[in-house]
Amino acid sequence: KVRWAIVGASQIARSWVAKAIQSVPDAELVAVVSRSAERGRSFANDLGIPVSATSLKSLLAETAIDAVYVSTNNARHRDDTLEAAAASLHVLCEKPLGLTLYDAVEMARACDRAGVVLATNHHMRGAATHRAIRDLVLTGQIGRPLAARAMYCEYLPKELQTWRTKDKEQGGVIYDLTVHNVDVLRFVLADEPVEVMSMKASSLIGENGVEDQVQSIVNFASGLIAYMHEGQVFAHHETALEIHGTEGSIYGRGILDEAPSGRVYLRRGTEMTEIPVEPANLYATTIAQFDAAVLHGDRPAATGWDGVASLATALAVRRSAQEGVRVSVPRFE
Ligand code: NDP
């Protein structure tokens, strides 16, 4: 079994990931680390986690752990991951992997050097809907993909309108949702973004110049052009993912989400067929795949380098929107 500690008593860990770890047969949720002893204790009590500690160091002095889920706010991902790698722990890190490409590459290299698995929690790779879409694309069901549209537009709940909407250093929809949209497109298309052109706005809830929506046109290596829209201000917008090819189109409705939700359709001419999909918990699928990487050397759903790639495109989006120019996306391996 992989013995897990959650680093950061966060909302996403509370609402999804802790229970996902507890539901996977190869995983055991042993501890939570929170800088606040009180928040850590109540998190552990509420979720039935045996141990709570106020630092990774004090935890490791007393408890054996194999892997950490870094679920702290964006500005802490780098240090928390480097500390875990230095202790030879495997790491599932939340997105964005880091705030800068320099940091993200340093994280990926440190984990490679330490011989530990680094994965990025791009949880939508665990969605049955996204896997179905990828299968349709890669088995040629829509011929050659020519264009894609990914619309990750939602309303950010009031209780999450804290650092995400106010803090210029680590907040904003680009770190929050653009990285996911980029990863979704890379995953379902098996293609790489090469250039972006973007515009952003602080429309409703973003403060201090922090953007709450952004729209981009992205060129991919194959020649495909994608449109991406991410927003935290849309209370009535259904999320959507479309891929349009020479032989057909795929429509994913309501599928950019934390919950296993939404439907997938294949359209040829005017005929629309629903693709049957068996819903599964996205986070549990991601954890199970991570455990297989640790225990059997398999590939995690999204590697550390996938996190570097999604961040590279997201930062190109930010620069394009800031400077009003087309920006090339750098590639790292
Ligand atoms: P939170 O705002 O809930 O928590 C972030 C950190 O802040 C926690 O690790 C905690 O650290 C500290 N904290 C939590 N509550 C409080 C409080 N009341 N007062 C002071 N500090 C507090 O973060 P989210 O759950 O919204 O996001 C965590 C990470 O997960 C982010 O990087 C985000 O981008 C990512 N995320 C990913 C999702 C996905 O599906 N892949 C979905 C949602 C978020 P500590 O306990 O050590 O003090």
Coordinates of C-alpha atoms and ligand atoms in Angstrom, one line a residue:
K1 CA 0.0 0.0 0.0
V2 CA 1.0 3.6 -0.5
R3 CA 0.9 5.5 2.8
W4 CA -0.3 9.1 2.1
A5 CA -0.1 12.4 3.9
I6 CA -2.1 15.5 2.8
V7 CA 0.0 18.7 3.0
G8 CA -2.4 21.6 3.5
A9 CA -5.8 21.3 5.1
S10 CA -7.4 22.8 2.0
Q11 CA -11.0 22.9 0.7
I12 CA -10.3 20.6 -2.3
A13 CA -8.7 18.1 0.0
R14 CA -11.7 18.3 2.3
S15 CA -14.3 18.0 -0.4
W16 CA -12.8 15.5 -2.8
V17 CA -9.2 14.2 -2.4
A18 CA -9.1 12.9 1.2
K19 CA -12.2 10.7 0.5
A20 CA -10.7 9.6 -2.9
I21 CA -7.5 8.4 -1.2
Q22 CA -9.6 6.6 1.4
S23 CA -11.5 4.9 -1.3
V24 CA -8.6 3.4 -3.2
P25 CA -7.6 -0.1 -2.1
D26 CA -3.8 0.5 -2.7
A27 CA -3.8 3.7 -0.7
E28 CA -3.9 4.5 3.0
L29 CA -4.5 8.1 4.3
V30 CA -2.3 8.3 7.3
A31 CA -1.9 12.0 8.1
V32 CA -2.6 15.6 7.4
V33 CA -0.1 18.5 7.7
S34 CA -1.4 21.9 8.4
R35 CA 0.5 25.0 9.7
S36 CA -2.5 25.5 12.0
A37 CA -2.7 22.8 14.6
E38 CA -6.3 23.5 15.2
R39 CA -7.4 23.3 11.5
G40 CA -5.3 20.2 11.1
R41 CA -6.9 18.5 14.1
S42 CA -10.4 19.3 13.0
F43 CA -9.7 18.2 9.4
A44 CA -8.3 14.9 10.7
N45 CA -11.3 14.4 13.0
D46 CA -13.8 15.2 10.4
L47 CA -12.3 12.9 7.8
G48 CA -11.1 10.1 10.1
I49 CA -7.4 10.6 9.5
P50 CA -5.2 9.1 12.3
V51 CA -2.4 11.7 12.5
S52 CA -2.2 15.5 12.2
A53 CA 1.1 17.5 12.3
T54 CA 2.1 21.1 11.9
S55 CA 5.1 20.4 9.6
L56 CA 6.3 17.6 7.3
K57 CA 9.5 17.3 9.3
S58 CA 7.7 16.7 12.6
L59 CA 5.4 14.2 10.9
L60 CA 8.3 12.2 9.4
A61 CA 10.0 12.0 12.8
E62 CA 7.2 9.8 14.1
T63 CA 5.3 8.4 11.1
A64 CA 6.2 6.4 8.0
I65 CA 4.9 8.0 4.8
D66 CA 5.4 7.1 1.2
A67 CA 3.7 9.9 -0.7
V68 CA 2.3 13.4 -0.1
Y69 CA -0.6 15.2 -1.8
V70 CA 0.5 18.9 -1.9
S71 CA -2.7 20.8 -1.6
T72 CA -1.5 24.1 -0.3
N73 CA -2.2 27.4 -2.0
N74 CA -0.4 28.0 -5.3
A75 CA 2.5 30.0 -3.8
R76 CA 3.5 27.1 -1.5
H77 CA 3.6 24.2 -4.1
R78 CA 7.3 24.7 -4.9
D79 CA 8.7 24.6 -1.4
D80 CA 6.3 21.8 -0.2
T81 CA 7.3 19.6 -3.2
L82 CA 11.0 20.2 -2.8
E83 CA 10.8 19.4 0.9
A84 CA 9.0 16.2 0.1
A85 CA 11.4 15.2 -2.7
A86 CA 14.4 15.8 -0.3
A87 CA 12.8 13.3 2.1
S88 CA 12.4 10.8 -0.8
L89 CA 8.6 11.0 -0.8
H90 CA 6.5 10.7 -4.0
V91 CA 4.5 13.8 -4.7
L92 CA 1.0 14.4 -6.2
C93 CA 1.0 18.2 -6.5
E94 CA -1.9 20.5 -7.1
K95 CA -2.0 22.7 -10.2
P96 CA -0.5 25.1 -11.2
L97 CA 2.7 23.1 -10.5
G98 CA 4.5 26.4 -9.7
L99 CA 4.1 30.1 -10.1
T100 CA 7.0 30.3 -12.6
L101 CA 8.4 27.9 -15.2
Y102 CA 11.8 28.1 -13.5
D103 CA 10.1 26.8 -10.3
A104 CA 8.1 24.1 -12.0
V105 CA 11.2 22.8 -13.9
E106 CA 13.2 22.8 -10.7
M107 CA 10.4 20.7 -9.1
A108 CA 10.3 18.2 -11.9
R109 CA 14.1 17.9 -12.0
A110 CA 14.4 17.5 -8.2
C111 CA 11.8 14.7 -8.2
D112 CA 13.6 13.0 -11.2
R113 CA 16.9 13.2 -9.3
A114 CA 15.4 11.9 -6.1
G115 CA 13.9 9.0 -8.0
V116 CA 10.4 9.8 -6.8
V117 CA 7.2 10.1 -8.8
L118 CA 6.0 13.6 -9.4
A119 CA 2.4 13.9 -10.7
T120 CA 0.2 17.0 -11.3
N121 CA -3.4 16.9 -10.1
H122 CA -4.9 17.6 -13.5
H123 CA -7.8 15.5 -12.2
M124 CA -9.8 15.7 -15.5
R125 CA -7.5 13.1 -17.0
G126 CA -9.3 10.8 -14.6
A127 CA -12.7 11.6 -16.1
A128 CA -14.4 8.8 -18.0
T129 CA -15.8 11.4 -20.4
H130 CA -12.4 12.8 -21.2
R131 CA -11.0 9.3 -21.7
A132 CA -13.8 8.5 -24.1
I133 CA -13.1 11.7 -26.1
R134 CA -9.4 10.9 -26.3
D135 CA -10.3 7.3 -27.5
L136 CA -12.6 8.7 -30.2
V137 CA -9.9 11.1 -31.4
L138 CA -7.0 8.7 -31.3
T139 CA -8.9 5.9 -33.0
G140 CA -9.7 8.2 -35.9
Q141 CA -13.5 8.4 -35.3
I142 CA -13.6 12.1 -36.3
G143 CA -10.8 11.8 -38.9
R144 CA -8.2 14.6 -38.7
P145 CA -8.9 17.0 -35.9
L146 CA -9.0 20.6 -37.3
A147 CA -10.3 22.7 -34.4
A148 CA -11.2 22.5 -30.8
R149 CA -13.0 24.6 -28.3
A150 CA -12.7 24.3 -24.5
M151 CA -15.0 26.5 -22.3
Y152 CA -14.3 26.1 -18.6
C153 CA -16.6 28.8 -17.4
E154 CA -18.2 28.6 -13.9
Y155 CA -19.0 30.8 -11.0
L156 CA -16.3 30.7 -8.3
P157 CA -18.2 30.1 -5.0
K158 CA -18.0 33.0 -2.5
E159 CA -16.0 31.0 0.1
L160 CA -13.2 30.5 -2.5
Q161 CA -13.0 34.2 -3.4
T162 CA -10.0 34.7 -1.2
W163 CA -6.3 34.5 -2.5
R164 CA -7.7 33.2 -5.9
T165 CA -9.4 36.5 -6.6
K166 CA -7.3 39.0 -4.6
D167 CA -3.7 38.0 -4.6
K168 CA -1.8 39.2 -7.7
E169 CA 1.1 36.8 -7.0
Q170 CA -0.8 33.5 -7.0
G171 CA -4.4 34.3 -7.9
G172 CA -6.4 34.7 -11.1
V173 CA -8.2 32.4 -13.5
I174 CA -5.1 31.7 -15.5
Y175 CA -3.4 29.8 -12.7
D176 CA -6.8 28.4 -11.6
L177 CA -8.5 27.2 -14.8
T178 CA -6.3 27.9 -17.9
V179 CA -3.8 25.3 -16.8
H180 CA -6.6 22.7 -16.6
N181 CA -8.0 23.7 -20.1
V182 CA -4.6 23.4 -21.6
D183 CA -4.0 20.0 -20.1
V184 CA -7.4 18.8 -21.2
L185 CA -6.6 19.7 -24.8
R186 CA -3.1 18.2 -24.7
F187 CA -4.7 15.0 -23.3
V188 CA -7.6 14.5 -25.6
L189 CA -5.7 15.6 -28.7
A190 CA -2.3 14.2 -27.9
D191 CA -1.0 17.4 -29.4
E192 CA 1.2 20.3 -28.2
P193 CA 0.4 24.0 -28.0
V194 CA 2.9 26.1 -29.9
E195 CA 1.6 29.7 -29.9
V196 CA -1.1 31.7 -28.2
M197 CA -3.0 35.0 -28.5
S198 CA -5.1 36.0 -25.6
M199 CA -7.2 38.7 -23.9
K200 CA -8.1 38.8 -20.2
A201 CA -10.4 40.9 -17.9
S202 CA -11.3 41.5 -14.3
S203 CA -15.0 41.5 -15.0
L204 CA -16.7 40.9 -11.7
I205 CA -14.9 39.3 -8.8
G206 CA -11.2 39.8 -9.5
E207 CA -9.6 42.5 -7.3
N208 CA -6.3 44.3 -7.5
G209 CA -6.0 43.7 -11.2
V210 CA -6.4 39.9 -10.8
E211 CA -8.1 38.5 -13.9
D212 CA -11.4 36.5 -13.6
Q213 CA -11.8 35.6 -17.3
V214 CA -9.5 35.0 -20.2
Q215 CA -10.0 34.0 -23.9
S216 CA -7.3 32.6 -26.1
I217 CA -6.6 31.2 -29.6
V218 CA -4.0 28.5 -29.5
N219 CA -2.0 27.0 -32.4
F220 CA -1.1 23.4 -31.9
A221 CA 1.9 21.5 -33.5
S222 CA -0.4 19.5 -35.8
G223 CA -1.8 22.8 -37.3
L224 CA -5.1 22.5 -35.3
I225 CA -6.4 25.8 -33.9
A226 CA -8.2 25.8 -30.5
Y227 CA -10.3 28.4 -28.7
M228 CA -10.1 28.4 -24.9
H229 CA -12.3 30.4 -22.5
E230 CA -11.8 30.2 -18.7
G231 CA -14.0 32.2 -16.4
Q232 CA -14.9 32.4 -12.7
V233 CA -17.8 34.8 -13.2
F234 CA -20.4 32.7 -15.1
A235 CA -23.3 31.5 -13.0
H236 CA -25.3 30.2 -16.0
H237 CA -22.7 28.9 -18.4
E238 CA -22.5 25.2 -19.1
T239 CA -18.9 24.0 -19.5
A240 CA -18.1 22.5 -22.9
L241 CA -15.4 20.8 -24.9
E242 CA -15.7 20.3 -28.7
I243 CA -13.3 18.7 -31.2
H244 CA -14.1 19.1 -34.9
G245 CA -12.5 16.8 -37.4
T246 CA -12.7 15.9 -41.1
E247 CA -15.1 13.0 -40.5
G248 CA -17.0 14.1 -37.4
S249 CA -17.4 16.3 -34.4
I250 CA -17.3 15.5 -30.7
Y251 CA -19.4 17.5 -28.2
G252 CA -18.7 17.2 -24.5
R253 CA -21.3 19.1 -22.4
G254 CA -20.9 19.9 -18.8
I255 CA -17.7 17.9 -18.5
L256 CA -15.2 20.4 -17.2
D257 CA -15.8 19.8 -13.5
E258 CA -14.7 18.2 -10.3
A259 CA -17.7 15.8 -10.2
P260 CA -18.1 13.0 -12.7
S261 CA -20.7 14.8 -14.8
G262 CA -21.7 15.6 -18.3
R263 CA -22.3 13.9 -21.6
V264 CA -20.4 13.1 -24.7
Y265 CA -21.9 13.1 -28.3
L266 CA -20.5 12.2 -31.7
R267 CA -21.9 14.1 -34.6
R268 CA -21.6 13.1 -38.2
G269 CA -23.5 15.3 -40.7
T270 CA -26.7 16.2 -38.8
E271 CA -26.8 12.9 -36.8
M272 CA -25.9 13.1 -33.1
T273 CA -25.2 9.9 -31.2
E274 CA -24.5 9.9 -27.4
I275 CA -21.4 7.9 -26.4
P276 CA -22.2 5.8 -23.4
V277 CA -19.8 6.6 -20.5
E278 CA -19.7 4.9 -17.1
P279 CA -19.1 7.7 -14.5
A280 CA -16.2 7.3 -12.1
N281 CA -14.7 9.5 -9.4
L282 CA -12.0 11.6 -11.1
Y283 CA -9.9 12.0 -8.1
A284 CA -10.0 8.3 -7.1
T285 CA -9.0 7.3 -10.7
T286 CA -6.1 9.8 -10.4
I287 CA -5.0 8.4 -7.0
A288 CA -5.2 4.8 -8.2
Q289 CA -3.1 5.6 -11.2
F290 CA -0.6 7.4 -9.0
D291 CA -0.4 4.4 -6.7
A292 CA 0.3 2.2 -9.7
A293 CA 3.1 4.5 -10.7
V294 CA 4.7 4.2 -7.2
L295 CA 4.1 0.5 -6.8
H296 CA 4.6 -0.8 -10.3
G297 CA 6.4 2.0 -12.2
D298 CA 3.4 2.9 -14.4
R299 CA 2.8 6.4 -15.7
P300 CA 0.7 8.7 -13.5
A301 CA -2.3 10.3 -15.2
A302 CA -0.5 13.7 -15.5
T303 CA 3.3 13.7 -14.8
G304 CA 5.3 16.6 -13.3
W305 CA 6.4 17.4 -16.9
D306 CA 2.7 17.6 -17.9
G307 CA 2.3 20.2 -15.2
V308 CA 5.3 22.1 -16.6
A309 CA 3.7 22.0 -20.0
S310 CA 0.3 23.3 -18.9
L311 CA 2.0 26.0 -16.9
A312 CA 4.2 27.0 -19.9
T313 CA 1.1 27.6 -22.1
A314 CA -0.8 29.3 -19.3
L315 CA 2.1 31.7 -18.7
A316 CA 2.2 32.4 -22.5
V317 CA -1.5 33.2 -22.3
R318 CA -0.8 35.7 -19.5
R319 CA 2.0 37.4 -21.3
S320 CA 0.0 37.5 -24.6
A321 CA -3.0 39.1 -22.7
Q322 CA -0.7 41.6 -20.9
E323 CA 1.3 42.7 -23.9
G324 CA -1.2 42.3 -26.7
V325 CA 1.2 40.1 -28.7
R326 CA 1.3 36.5 -30.0
V327 CA 3.5 34.4 -27.7
S328 CA 5.3 31.2 -28.5
V329 CA 5.1 28.3 -26.0
P330 CA 8.4 27.0 -24.8
R331 CA 8.8 23.2 -24.5
F332 CA 10.6 21.3 -21.8
E333 CA 11.4 17.6 -21.3
Ligands
NDP1 P1 -7.6 26.7 0.3 O1 -7.8 28.1 0.2 O2 -8.7 25.9 1.0 O3 -6.3 26.3 1.2 C1 -5.0 26.6 0.8 C2 -4.1 26.6 2.0 O4 -4.4 27.7 2.8 C3 -4.3 25.4 2.8 O5 -3.4 24.5 2.4 C4 -4.2 25.8 4.2 O6 -2.8 25.6 4.6 C5 -4.4 27.3 4.2 N1 -5.8 27.5 4.7 C6 -6.9 26.8 4.5 N2 -8.0 27.3 5.1 C7 -7.5 28.4 5.8 C8 -8.1 29.4 6.7 N3 -9.4 29.4 7.0 N4 -7.2 30.4 7.1 C9 -5.9 30.4 6.8 N5 -5.3 29.5 6.0 C10 -6.1 28.5 5.5 O7 -7.2 26.1 -1.1 P2 -8.1 25.3 -2.2 O8 -8.5 24.0 -1.7 O9 -9.0 26.2 -2.8 O10 -6.9 25.0 -3.2 C11 -5.7 24.4 -2.8 C12 -4.9 24.0 -4.1 O11 -5.6 23.1 -4.9 C13 -4.6 25.2 -5.0 O12 -3.3 25.1 -5.5 C14 -5.6 25.1 -6.1 O13 -5.2 25.6 -7.3 C15 -5.8 23.6 -6.2 N6 -7.1 23.1 -6.6 C16 -7.2 22.1 -7.5 C17 -8.4 21.5 -7.9 C18 -8.4 20.3 -8.7 O14 -9.5 19.8 -8.9 N7 -7.3 19.9 -9.3 C19 -9.7 22.1 -7.4 C20 -9.5 23.2 -6.4 C21 -8.3 23.6 -6.1 P3 -2.4 25.1 6.0 O15 -3.5 24.0 6.4 O16 -1.1 24.5 6.0 O17 -2.5 26.3 6.8

